[in-house]
Each structure stands twice: as C-alpha cells, then as structure tokens.
Amino acid sequence: MSVLDRWREFRRAQRDALRASNHPHDRSEQSGEWGELLADILPSRRQPAGATGAASEPGDQPDGVPTDGTTSPSSHADLGVGVREREDDAERSPDDDGRRYGRAGRPLNRQSPFYMGFVGAIGVLTAVLLWHTLGRLTTVLTLVVIAFFLALTLNPLVEFLTRHGLNRAGAVALVFAGVVAVFTLLGLVVVPPVISQGTDLAQKAPDYLDQILQSRFVKDLDQHYGVVDKIQAEFNKRITDGNFLSQVFGGVLGVGAAVIGGIFQAFTVLVLTLFLLASFPRVKQGAYAIVPASRRPRVISLSEEIMRRTGSYAIGQVAVATINAICSWIMMMIVGIPYAAVLAVAVGFLGLIPMVGATAGAAVVCLVAIFDEPKKAVIALIYYVVYQQLENYVVAPRIMQRTVSVPGAVTVVAALAGGTLLGVLGALLAIPVAAGLLLLYEEVLLPRQRRH
C-alpha cells in the first residue's frame, strides 16, 4: 500500500469516527443486563410489583399472558403496545420524580480537529509554564549542580577513610573540616594582602594623580586642547548631578548586595555538599530504585564508573592546580615579583579551568611582573614555558592516569561548549560530562549497533 493510499485510509477512518461520535444511539442496542444491574443498585429504578412487564411471579402476569410461559397472539399485541408506550415515554421529558436521565452519549472523537487542537494547546501551555519555572529556578539548580559536583569530588576521600575503619559520619566530618580549613587558610592568605595593598593604593592615589598631571605628555595635551580644565569641569558637573550620585550609590549598594548574596550562596553550597556527602549511599539507592530491575545492574555499574571518573578527575585537577600554585609562589618569591601570595592563589584557581587555565594564570603573573620590572617578566615567562612542559608530560599524566581519558578534540569542544553555556562552571564540568558520555558511547551505543 502506497503512502497516498494509507493517507486516504486514515482520513476515511477519521471521518467515520467523527460521524459515529455525532450519530445518535439506537435504543435497540441497549442491553437488558445493564438495566437489571442498575435496578439492583438504584432502588429508584425498580418498578413496583404489578406493573406491566415487571411481575416476577407467574400469577402476577397481566391478562392474556398464560402462566406456563407461552404467549397468545393477543398478548403479543398488548405487549407491543406497552413497549411502544414506554419508548414514547422515554422520548418525552422525564417523569416528575426525576428517575429517568437518559443515556450517556459516546465519548468525544479523539481524532476530531477540535479535540486535537485543544489538547495540543494545553500541551504548549504546560511546556511554556515549565520553561518559565525552570528559568526562575536557574540559581537554585546551579547551586545544586555545584554541590553535587563537590560531593562527587569529596566522596572518594570519604570512601577511602571508610575503607580504613572510620564510619561514614566521622569520615564526612573529617573531610568537611579539611575543606573548611583549606578555604579559611586561603582567606587568611589572600584577604590581608588585598586589604593592606588596597589601603596603600588609596593613600598613594593623590600622589599618583599629581605625577600624571605633572607629566610632560599631559602638559602638552593641556596646552593644546585644555584637557585638565575639561576634566575638572566634567568632574564638577558629575558631582553636582543628583542622578549620577544615585547611580554611584546604587552601584555601591548593588555590589554590596552581590557580595552578601555570594556569601549566602557559598554557605548554601557547603551545607548542601555536607548533606549530600552524609546521605550519598541512600541518594544513590533511591535513584537506582527507579530503574527497572532487569536493567538495574548495568545502570549501577555504568553510573558508578562515571561517578568514579568524575571524582577522580576533580581531585586530580585540584592536585595539578595546587602544585602549579605552590611552584609559582616559590618562583615569585625568588625572583621578587610583588603580590606573590595573591598571584599564587589566582594561578591556583585559574588552573582549575581545563585547557586554558594554566596559560591564563601565567599571563597574569607576567603582566604584573612587567609593570614592576621587565627583566622579572622575562624570567617568569621562561619559567612558565618550562613548567608547562613538565606539567603536560610528567605531572599531569601521573596524577590523571586513573581518571578520565578524553581525546584532545573532544576536550576542546567540550570546554568551549561548557564555557559558552555556563561560564567557568560549565568549563569545569565539561570534561567529566564528556567522559561520561564517551563511556556510554563505548559501552552502550556501540555494542547495540554491532548486534543490529
């Protein structure tokens, strides 16, 4: 049968169904069993004894109907008249006591254009509502994803401690205390230099401004174009402008609100991570229980391998970035590059970003060094060129040998896609996600394609 014939057959069946849904029922199709069942359930439908056609005893039969069960011709005529009268009564309005409500019609034709359009509109509205709901929950979902990723990162350490005789609650408490201690140490290393150097910059700002105004280049510009007078006039105009002051104070308040919100979100992530670590086995069991029993063993094995690779990758990436930060701090202390502690922490955090993080950290250090002394920038550049080779061929292969193995092209594409979608967080999650998808490709898709 051709496609055109199938379409004609479908349209014919649709028209027949639509015509049948609109066609009135034939009363002859009514079964006596339904009437008896309703009579047993609803007392109001029971006819009183002695009514025509409702007698249950042979002696209660109407006149002209023999008691032996046979009927005479006259009885046939009388019964036919009674049936026609009852049908006429059914066609007319219900009785005064409201016992007759008529029969329910056939359900709506699901192939009718009205039904399909109505159901389709409801589906579209549901999809739009779900999309708006997810849009409002973007921040919450992001925090949950970060907490889950941190739980996967710390879970191998917890399982290592549990294998060595420590219960899970104690292992979680010990690992979480270590994480809090590390972040506290980083705060103590970064915050005091930033405060002291910011204060020093604020105190020296007038001197820097005087040096700029007394420079020969600025004097030449002021002599030919009156730059200083224009800057002072614009400054005075901005200061006396109420809208500008409101924007400045609004921006300051916005920055303060963003800082407070960031602190609250960081605290929320830490609490979620703690709860996920404490109940991680139960969370996994609850997720595995949804899977059908026939496929559960394979799903469990694949999921455990994906989580193992993700956690191992995160720990390995943190270890590589930490080594990079420590070596950079030692180099900056030897060479004499200023702000060594702050720059080392920046190099460590940038090193968490795959592919480009270490290069970005090296660029920041060299940029700071070139403003201090160009010779120090050259030394730092040579150091990072050598260190990158050691990291790529010695440090990283030894640390990451039991973690994910993703081809270079897939790594680049995944990092670009993750960074485009979720920024730095997407770049961090891109490699583990790519590794999990690659495992499913190798263990699920390829064997299925070979069988077919």
Short mmCIF file of C-alpha atoms in Angstrom, two decimals:
data_model
loop_
_atom_site.label_atom_id
_atom_site.label_comp_id
_atom_site.label_asym_id
_atom_site.label_seq_id
_atom_site.Cartn_x
_atom_site.Cartn_y
_atom_site.Cartn_z
CA MET A 1 0.00 0.00 0.00
CA SER A 2 1.40 3.35 -1.02
CA VAL A 3 1.70 6.38 1.23
CA LEU A 4 -1.19 8.09 -0.57
CA ASP A 5 -3.44 5.05 -0.03
CA ARG A 6 -2.53 4.98 3.67
CA TRP A 7 -3.36 8.65 3.97
CA ARG A 8 -6.72 8.12 2.28
CA GLU A 9 -7.47 5.17 4.59
CA PHE A 10 -6.57 7.27 7.63
CA ARG A 11 -8.79 10.14 6.50
CA ARG A 12 -11.66 7.73 5.83
CA ALA A 13 -11.33 6.20 9.30
CA GLN A 14 -11.22 9.66 10.80
CA ARG A 15 -14.41 10.73 9.05
CA ASP A 16 -16.18 7.51 10.08
CA ALA A 17 -15.17 8.00 13.71
CA LEU A 18 -16.32 11.62 13.64
CA ARG A 19 -19.64 10.62 12.04
CA ALA A 20 -20.13 7.83 14.59
CA SER A 21 -19.44 10.17 17.50
CA ASN A 22 -22.13 12.54 16.30
CA HIS A 23 -24.71 9.84 15.40
CA PRO A 24 -27.48 9.22 17.98
CA HIS A 25 -27.58 5.84 19.67
CA ASP A 26 -30.03 3.22 18.60
CA ARG A 27 -32.22 2.20 21.51
CA SER A 28 -32.31 -1.37 20.28
CA GLU A 29 -28.63 -1.65 21.21
CA GLN A 30 -29.44 -1.29 24.90
CA SER A 31 -28.76 -4.47 26.77
CA GLY A 32 -31.15 -5.77 29.38
CA GLU A 33 -28.26 -6.71 31.62
CA TRP A 34 -27.38 -3.05 32.26
CA GLY A 35 -30.99 -2.30 33.16
CA GLU A 36 -31.09 -5.19 35.63
CA LEU A 37 -27.77 -4.13 37.14
CA LEU A 38 -28.95 -0.55 37.63
CA ALA A 39 -32.22 -1.82 39.08
CA ASP A 40 -30.29 -3.81 41.67
CA ILE A 41 -28.05 -0.84 42.55
CA LEU A 42 -30.56 2.01 42.37
CA PRO A 43 -33.84 1.36 44.19
CA SER A 44 -35.49 4.21 42.34
CA ARG A 45 -35.26 2.27 39.10
CA ARG A 46 -37.16 -0.74 40.48
CA GLN A 47 -40.72 -0.94 39.18
CA PRO A 48 -43.45 -1.75 41.68
CA ALA A 49 -44.99 -5.17 41.72
CA GLY A 50 -47.96 -5.42 39.40
CA ALA A 51 -46.53 -3.01 36.84
CA THR A 52 -46.65 -4.11 33.26
CA GLY A 53 -43.75 -6.37 32.42
CA ALA A 54 -42.31 -6.16 35.99
CA ALA A 55 -44.04 -9.11 37.71
CA SER A 56 -41.70 -11.80 38.89
CA GLU A 57 -44.27 -14.43 39.80
CA PRO A 58 -46.32 -16.42 37.29
CA GLY A 59 -49.57 -15.41 38.99
CA ASP A 60 -48.79 -11.74 38.59
CA GLN A 61 -48.75 -11.90 34.81
CA PRO A 62 -51.13 -9.47 33.08
CA ASP A 63 -54.31 -10.59 31.48
CA GLY A 64 -53.90 -12.58 28.34
CA VAL A 65 -50.50 -13.93 29.29
CA PRO A 66 -50.56 -17.64 30.18
CA THR A 67 -48.84 -18.75 33.35
CA ASP A 68 -46.95 -21.55 31.59
CA GLY A 69 -44.66 -19.06 29.87
CA THR A 70 -46.33 -19.15 26.45
CA THR A 71 -47.96 -16.09 24.91
CA SER A 72 -51.06 -15.81 22.83
CA PRO A 73 -51.41 -13.54 19.78
CA SER A 74 -53.46 -11.07 21.79
CA SER A 75 -50.80 -10.95 24.43
CA HIS A 76 -48.19 -10.19 21.76
CA ALA A 77 -50.24 -7.23 20.62
CA ASP A 78 -50.74 -5.96 24.16
CA LEU A 79 -47.03 -6.30 24.89
CA GLY A 80 -46.12 -4.48 21.66
CA VAL A 81 -48.42 -1.61 22.62
CA GLY A 82 -46.85 -1.45 26.09
CA VAL A 83 -43.33 -1.38 24.67
CA ARG A 84 -44.22 1.41 22.26
CA GLU A 85 -45.80 3.39 25.10
CA ARG A 86 -42.70 3.02 27.24
CA GLU A 87 -40.48 4.10 24.33
CA ASP A 88 -42.70 7.13 23.76
CA ASP A 89 -42.45 7.98 27.46
CA ALA A 90 -38.67 7.67 27.26
CA GLU A 91 -38.56 10.03 24.30
CA ARG A 92 -40.65 12.56 26.15
CA SER A 93 -39.45 14.56 29.14
CA PRO A 94 -38.53 12.65 32.33
CA ASP A 95 -41.10 11.83 34.94
CA ASP A 96 -41.87 14.28 37.67
CA ASP A 97 -39.86 12.27 40.20
CA GLY A 98 -36.70 12.60 38.08
CA ARG A 99 -35.89 8.90 37.74
CA ARG A 100 -35.09 8.99 34.04
CA TYR A 101 -31.97 10.90 32.99
CA GLY A 102 -31.37 9.45 29.57
CA ARG A 103 -28.36 7.58 28.26
CA ALA A 104 -24.79 8.89 28.08
CA GLY A 105 -23.58 9.50 24.56
CA ARG A 106 -20.38 8.26 23.03
CA PRO A 107 -17.13 9.93 24.11
CA LEU A 108 -15.56 12.66 22.01
CA ASN A 109 -13.73 11.64 18.91
CA ARG A 110 -10.04 11.93 19.69
CA GLN A 111 -9.27 12.42 16.04
CA SER A 112 -11.50 15.44 15.65
CA PRO A 113 -9.73 18.74 14.89
CA PHE A 114 -11.24 20.43 17.94
CA TYR A 115 -10.05 17.73 20.34
CA MET A 116 -6.55 17.61 18.86
CA GLY A 117 -6.21 21.40 18.84
CA PHE A 118 -7.44 21.71 22.43
CA VAL A 119 -5.09 19.03 23.76
CA GLY A 120 -2.21 20.49 21.74
CA ALA A 121 -2.85 23.95 23.19
CA ILE A 122 -2.83 22.54 26.72
CA GLY A 123 0.48 20.81 25.96
CA VAL A 124 2.01 24.06 24.67
CA LEU A 125 0.83 25.98 27.74
CA THR A 126 2.28 23.29 30.01
CA ALA A 127 5.63 23.47 28.20
CA VAL A 128 5.71 27.27 28.49
CA LEU A 129 4.88 27.10 32.20
CA LEU A 130 7.61 24.51 32.75
CA TRP A 131 10.12 26.66 30.86
CA HIS A 132 9.31 29.74 32.96
CA THR A 133 9.53 27.65 36.14
CA LEU A 134 12.97 26.35 35.18
CA GLY A 135 14.03 29.91 34.34
CA ARG A 136 13.08 31.05 37.84
CA LEU A 137 14.93 28.09 39.38
CA THR A 138 18.17 28.63 37.46
CA THR A 139 20.11 29.85 40.51
CA VAL A 140 18.82 27.02 42.68
CA LEU A 141 19.63 24.38 40.07
CA THR A 142 23.12 25.86 39.64
CA LEU A 143 23.77 25.62 43.37
CA VAL A 144 22.53 22.02 43.41
CA VAL A 145 24.80 21.10 40.47
CA ILE A 146 27.83 22.70 42.19
CA ALA A 147 27.05 20.91 45.45
CA PHE A 148 26.63 17.58 43.65
CA PHE A 149 29.91 18.06 41.80
CA LEU A 150 31.70 18.87 45.06
CA ALA A 151 30.13 15.81 46.67
CA LEU A 152 31.41 13.65 43.81
CA THR A 153 34.82 15.25 44.29
CA LEU A 154 34.99 14.60 48.02
CA ASN A 155 33.27 11.21 48.01
CA PRO A 156 36.43 9.24 47.05
CA LEU A 157 38.21 10.69 50.10
CA VAL A 158 35.26 9.71 52.31
CA GLU A 159 35.21 6.17 50.91
CA PHE A 160 38.98 5.92 51.39
CA LEU A 161 38.58 6.76 55.08
CA THR A 162 35.65 4.36 55.49
CA ARG A 163 37.69 1.53 53.98
CA HIS A 164 40.31 2.15 56.67
CA GLY A 165 37.93 1.61 59.57
CA LEU A 166 36.29 5.00 60.05
CA ASN A 167 32.50 5.22 59.94
CA ARG A 168 30.90 7.40 57.29
CA ALA A 169 29.77 10.15 59.66
CA GLY A 170 33.28 10.54 61.04
CA ALA A 171 34.80 10.42 57.56
CA VAL A 172 32.41 13.09 56.28
CA ALA A 173 33.12 15.29 59.32
CA LEU A 174 36.89 14.91 58.86
CA VAL A 175 36.82 15.67 55.12
CA PHE A 176 34.47 18.61 55.54
CA ALA A 177 36.63 20.03 58.33
CA GLY A 178 39.62 19.78 55.99
CA VAL A 179 37.77 21.67 53.26
CA VAL A 180 36.75 24.43 55.67
CA ALA A 181 40.35 24.65 56.95
CA VAL A 182 41.70 24.98 53.39
CA PHE A 183 39.29 27.79 52.49
CA THR A 184 40.00 29.53 55.79
CA LEU A 185 43.73 29.34 55.12
CA LEU A 186 43.22 30.76 51.63
CA GLY A 187 41.17 33.59 53.08
CA LEU A 188 43.91 34.37 55.60
CA VAL A 189 46.49 34.35 52.82
CA VAL A 190 44.52 36.48 50.35
CA VAL A 191 42.42 38.90 52.41
CA PRO A 192 45.13 40.66 54.48
CA PRO A 193 47.38 41.45 51.47
CA VAL A 194 44.39 42.71 49.48
CA ILE A 195 43.30 44.97 52.36
CA SER A 196 46.79 46.31 53.02
CA GLN A 197 47.60 46.83 49.35
CA GLY A 198 44.21 48.46 48.72
CA THR A 199 44.75 50.83 51.64
CA ASP A 200 48.21 51.67 50.37
CA LEU A 201 46.83 52.35 46.91
CA ALA A 202 44.13 54.65 48.32
CA GLN A 203 46.75 56.61 50.29
CA LYS A 204 49.07 56.98 47.32
CA ALA A 205 46.33 57.80 44.80
CA PRO A 206 46.73 61.61 45.15
CA ASP A 207 50.48 61.32 44.58
CA TYR A 208 49.89 59.17 41.51
CA LEU A 209 47.40 61.76 40.23
CA ASP A 210 49.87 64.60 40.74
CA GLN A 211 52.57 62.66 38.92
CA ILE A 212 50.22 62.08 36.00
CA LEU A 213 49.20 65.75 35.85
CA GLN A 214 52.82 66.94 36.06
CA SER A 215 54.00 64.64 33.32
CA ARG A 216 55.17 66.19 30.05
CA PHE A 217 52.64 64.35 27.93
CA VAL A 218 49.66 65.62 29.95
CA LYS A 219 51.06 69.17 29.96
CA ASP A 220 51.35 69.13 26.18
CA LEU A 221 47.76 67.90 25.85
CA ASP A 222 46.54 70.55 28.27
CA GLN A 223 48.43 73.28 26.43
CA HIS A 224 46.94 72.41 23.05
CA TYR A 225 43.48 71.07 23.97
CA GLY A 226 42.78 72.19 27.57
CA VAL A 227 42.35 68.60 28.78
CA VAL A 228 42.78 69.35 32.50
CA ASP A 229 40.17 72.12 32.51
CA LYS A 230 37.71 69.90 30.66
CA ILE A 231 38.28 67.01 33.09
CA GLN A 232 37.78 69.30 36.10
CA ALA A 233 34.60 70.79 34.58
CA GLU A 234 33.21 67.33 33.84
CA PHE A 235 34.10 66.16 37.34
CA ASN A 236 32.32 69.11 38.96
CA LYS A 237 29.31 68.56 36.73
CA ARG A 238 29.10 64.90 37.72
CA ILE A 239 29.47 65.66 41.41
CA THR A 240 26.58 68.15 41.36
CA ASP A 241 24.37 65.82 39.31
CA GLY A 242 21.85 64.01 41.53
CA ASN A 243 21.29 61.21 39.03
CA PHE A 244 24.99 60.43 38.90
CA LEU A 245 25.21 60.27 42.70
CA SER A 246 22.17 57.98 42.86
CA GLN A 247 23.73 55.72 40.23
CA VAL A 248 27.01 55.62 42.15
CA PHE A 249 25.35 54.80 45.45
CA GLY A 250 23.05 52.35 43.71
CA GLY A 251 26.06 50.64 42.18
CA VAL A 252 27.79 50.51 45.55
CA LEU A 253 24.68 49.04 47.14
CA GLY A 254 24.40 46.60 44.24
CA VAL A 255 27.97 45.47 44.77
CA GLY A 256 27.31 45.04 48.49
CA ALA A 257 24.17 43.04 47.79
CA ALA A 258 26.09 40.88 45.30
CA VAL A 259 28.81 40.22 47.90
CA ILE A 260 26.24 39.28 50.54
CA GLY A 261 24.41 37.09 48.03
CA GLY A 262 27.67 35.38 47.06
CA ILE A 263 28.48 34.64 50.70
CA PHE A 264 24.99 33.23 51.25
CA GLN A 265 25.25 31.07 48.11
CA ALA A 266 28.67 29.77 49.17
CA PHE A 267 27.26 28.84 52.58
CA THR A 268 24.29 27.13 50.89
CA VAL A 269 26.62 25.12 48.65
CA LEU A 270 28.68 24.00 51.65
CA VAL A 271 25.55 22.89 53.55
CA LEU A 272 24.18 21.03 50.51
CA THR A 273 27.54 19.36 49.97
CA LEU A 274 27.63 18.24 53.60
CA PHE A 275 24.14 16.72 53.41
CA LEU A 276 24.88 15.03 50.08
CA LEU A 277 28.10 13.53 51.42
CA ALA A 278 26.37 12.25 54.55
CA SER A 279 23.49 10.62 52.63
CA PHE A 280 25.24 9.80 49.36
CA PRO A 281 24.67 5.99 49.53
CA ARG A 282 20.96 6.48 50.23
CA VAL A 283 20.67 9.03 47.44
CA LYS A 284 22.22 6.56 45.01
CA GLN A 285 19.97 3.73 46.20
CA GLY A 286 16.90 5.92 45.78
CA ALA A 287 17.98 6.84 42.23
CA TYR A 288 18.75 3.23 41.33
CA ALA A 289 15.38 2.04 42.66
CA ILE A 290 13.62 3.99 39.89
CA VAL A 291 15.39 1.93 37.21
CA PRO A 292 13.63 -1.32 36.13
CA ALA A 293 15.04 -4.40 37.85
CA SER A 294 16.08 -6.02 34.56
CA ARG A 295 18.37 -3.09 33.68
CA ARG A 296 19.41 -2.09 37.19
CA PRO A 297 22.75 -3.99 37.39
CA ARG A 298 24.05 -2.45 34.15
CA VAL A 299 22.85 1.04 35.08
CA ILE A 300 24.50 0.74 38.51
CA SER A 301 27.82 -0.37 37.05
CA LEU A 302 27.87 2.42 34.44
CA SER A 303 26.79 5.07 36.95
CA GLU A 304 29.41 4.02 39.49
CA GLU A 305 32.13 4.17 36.84
CA ILE A 306 31.01 7.63 35.69
CA MET A 307 30.97 8.93 39.27
CA ARG A 308 34.38 7.38 39.95
CA ARG A 309 35.87 9.03 36.88
CA THR A 310 34.27 12.38 37.73
CA GLY A 311 35.51 12.38 41.31
CA SER A 312 38.98 11.23 40.33
CA TYR A 313 39.20 13.88 37.63
CA ALA A 314 38.17 16.66 40.04
CA ILE A 315 40.70 15.56 42.67
CA GLY A 316 43.43 15.25 40.03
CA GLN A 317 42.67 18.70 38.62
CA VAL A 318 42.79 20.22 42.11
CA ALA A 319 46.13 18.50 42.76
CA VAL A 320 47.64 19.76 39.48
CA ALA A 321 46.41 23.32 40.13
CA THR A 322 47.77 23.21 43.70
CA ILE A 323 51.20 22.12 42.52
CA ASN A 324 51.17 24.91 39.95
CA ALA A 325 50.23 27.50 42.59
CA ILE A 326 52.93 26.37 45.05
CA CYS A 327 55.67 26.32 42.40
CA SER A 328 54.55 29.74 41.12
CA TRP A 329 54.69 31.19 44.65
CA ILE A 330 58.23 29.85 45.15
CA MET A 331 59.33 31.30 41.79
CA MET A 332 57.80 34.70 42.54
CA MET A 333 59.40 34.83 45.97
CA ILE A 334 62.84 34.03 44.46
CA VAL A 335 62.52 36.46 41.57
CA GLY A 336 60.95 39.19 43.69
CA ILE A 337 57.65 39.66 41.89
CA PRO A 338 55.25 41.65 44.11
CA TYR A 339 51.96 40.28 45.44
CA ALA A 340 53.28 36.72 45.33
CA ALA A 341 50.66 35.21 47.65
CA VAL A 342 47.69 36.78 45.89
CA LEU A 343 49.02 35.86 42.46
CA ALA A 344 49.72 32.28 43.57
CA VAL A 345 46.10 31.87 44.72
CA ALA A 346 44.91 33.34 41.41
CA VAL A 347 47.12 30.91 39.49
CA GLY A 348 45.69 28.02 41.51
CA PHE A 349 42.06 28.95 40.85
CA LEU A 350 42.70 29.60 37.17
CA GLY A 351 44.48 26.25 36.94
CA LEU A 352 41.16 24.50 37.67
CA ILE A 353 39.89 25.60 34.25
CA PRO A 354 40.87 22.95 31.70
CA MET A 355 42.98 23.71 28.65
CA VAL A 356 43.44 27.47 29.13
CA GLY A 357 43.53 27.95 32.92
CA ALA A 358 47.27 27.48 33.42
CA THR A 359 48.08 29.75 30.47
CA ALA A 360 45.78 32.46 31.84
CA GLY A 361 47.48 32.27 35.24
CA ALA A 362 50.92 32.60 33.65
CA ALA A 363 49.73 35.63 31.66
CA VAL A 364 48.50 37.34 34.84
CA VAL A 365 51.83 36.80 36.61
CA CYS A 366 53.85 38.04 33.62
CA LEU A 367 51.60 41.10 33.27
CA VAL A 368 52.15 42.09 36.91
CA ALA A 369 55.88 41.44 36.63
CA ILE A 370 56.32 43.58 33.51
CA PHE A 371 54.97 46.65 35.34
CA ASP A 372 57.40 46.03 38.18
CA GLU A 373 60.48 45.22 36.08
CA PRO A 374 60.64 43.82 32.52
CA LYS A 375 63.53 41.51 33.42
CA LYS A 376 61.34 39.76 36.01
CA ALA A 377 58.65 39.29 33.39
CA VAL A 378 61.12 37.58 31.05
CA ILE A 379 62.24 35.25 33.85
CA ALA A 380 58.62 34.41 34.71
CA LEU A 381 57.83 33.73 31.04
CA ILE A 382 60.77 31.33 30.69
CA TYR A 383 59.74 29.58 33.93
CA TYR A 384 56.16 29.02 32.77
CA VAL A 385 57.25 27.72 29.36
CA VAL A 386 59.44 25.11 31.07
CA TYR A 387 56.87 24.31 33.75
CA GLN A 388 54.09 23.79 31.22
CA GLN A 389 56.14 21.11 29.51
CA LEU A 390 56.81 19.37 32.82
CA GLU A 391 53.15 19.60 33.79
CA ASN A 392 51.87 18.28 30.47
CA TYR A 393 54.28 15.34 30.18
CA VAL A 394 55.25 14.46 33.77
CA VAL A 395 52.91 15.82 36.45
CA ALA A 396 49.50 15.54 34.81
CA PRO A 397 49.92 12.03 33.31
CA ARG A 398 50.96 10.58 36.67
CA ILE A 399 48.12 12.20 38.58
CA MET A 400 45.41 11.74 35.95
CA GLN A 401 46.31 8.20 34.87
CA ARG A 402 43.31 6.64 36.71
CA THR A 403 40.85 9.34 35.76
CA VAL A 404 39.12 10.30 32.55
CA SER A 405 40.68 9.64 29.18
CA VAL A 406 39.10 12.00 26.67
CA PRO A 407 40.56 12.72 23.21
CA GLY A 408 42.01 16.17 22.70
CA ALA A 409 39.45 17.31 20.13
CA VAL A 410 36.57 16.22 22.38
CA THR A 411 38.20 18.04 25.30
CA VAL A 412 38.46 21.30 23.36
CA VAL A 413 34.89 21.11 22.04
CA ALA A 414 33.50 20.17 25.46
CA ALA A 415 35.38 23.00 27.20
CA LEU A 416 34.17 25.56 24.64
CA ALA A 417 30.58 24.34 24.81
CA GLY A 418 30.56 24.24 28.62
CA GLY A 419 32.11 27.69 28.89
CA THR A 420 29.55 29.11 26.47
CA LEU A 421 26.60 27.60 28.34
CA LEU A 422 27.59 28.04 31.99
CA GLY A 423 30.79 30.08 32.03
CA VAL A 424 33.57 28.91 34.32
CA LEU A 425 31.31 26.33 35.96
CA GLY A 426 30.46 24.85 32.56
CA ALA A 427 34.15 24.67 31.64
CA LEU A 428 34.90 22.83 34.89
CA LEU A 429 32.06 20.34 34.37
CA ALA A 430 32.63 19.88 30.64
CA ILE A 431 35.41 17.28 30.81
CA PRO A 432 33.68 14.92 33.31
CA VAL A 433 30.41 15.17 31.39
CA ALA A 434 32.24 14.42 28.14
CA ALA A 435 33.94 11.45 29.80
CA GLY A 436 30.57 10.08 30.98
CA LEU A 437 29.02 10.48 27.54
CA LEU A 438 32.06 8.82 25.97
CA LEU A 439 31.68 5.86 28.36
CA LEU A 440 28.01 5.49 27.40
CA TYR A 441 29.01 5.69 23.74
CA GLU A 442 31.57 2.91 24.13
CA GLU A 443 29.61 0.61 26.45
CA VAL A 444 26.01 1.10 25.32
CA LEU A 445 25.70 2.52 21.83
CA LEU A 446 28.50 0.67 20.04
CA PRO A 447 27.57 -2.84 21.34
CA ARG A 448 23.93 -2.24 20.38
CA GLN A 449 24.93 -1.13 16.89
CA ARG A 450 27.10 -4.25 16.48
CA ARG A 451 24.17 -6.51 17.38
CA HIS A 452 21.97 -4.90 14.73
#
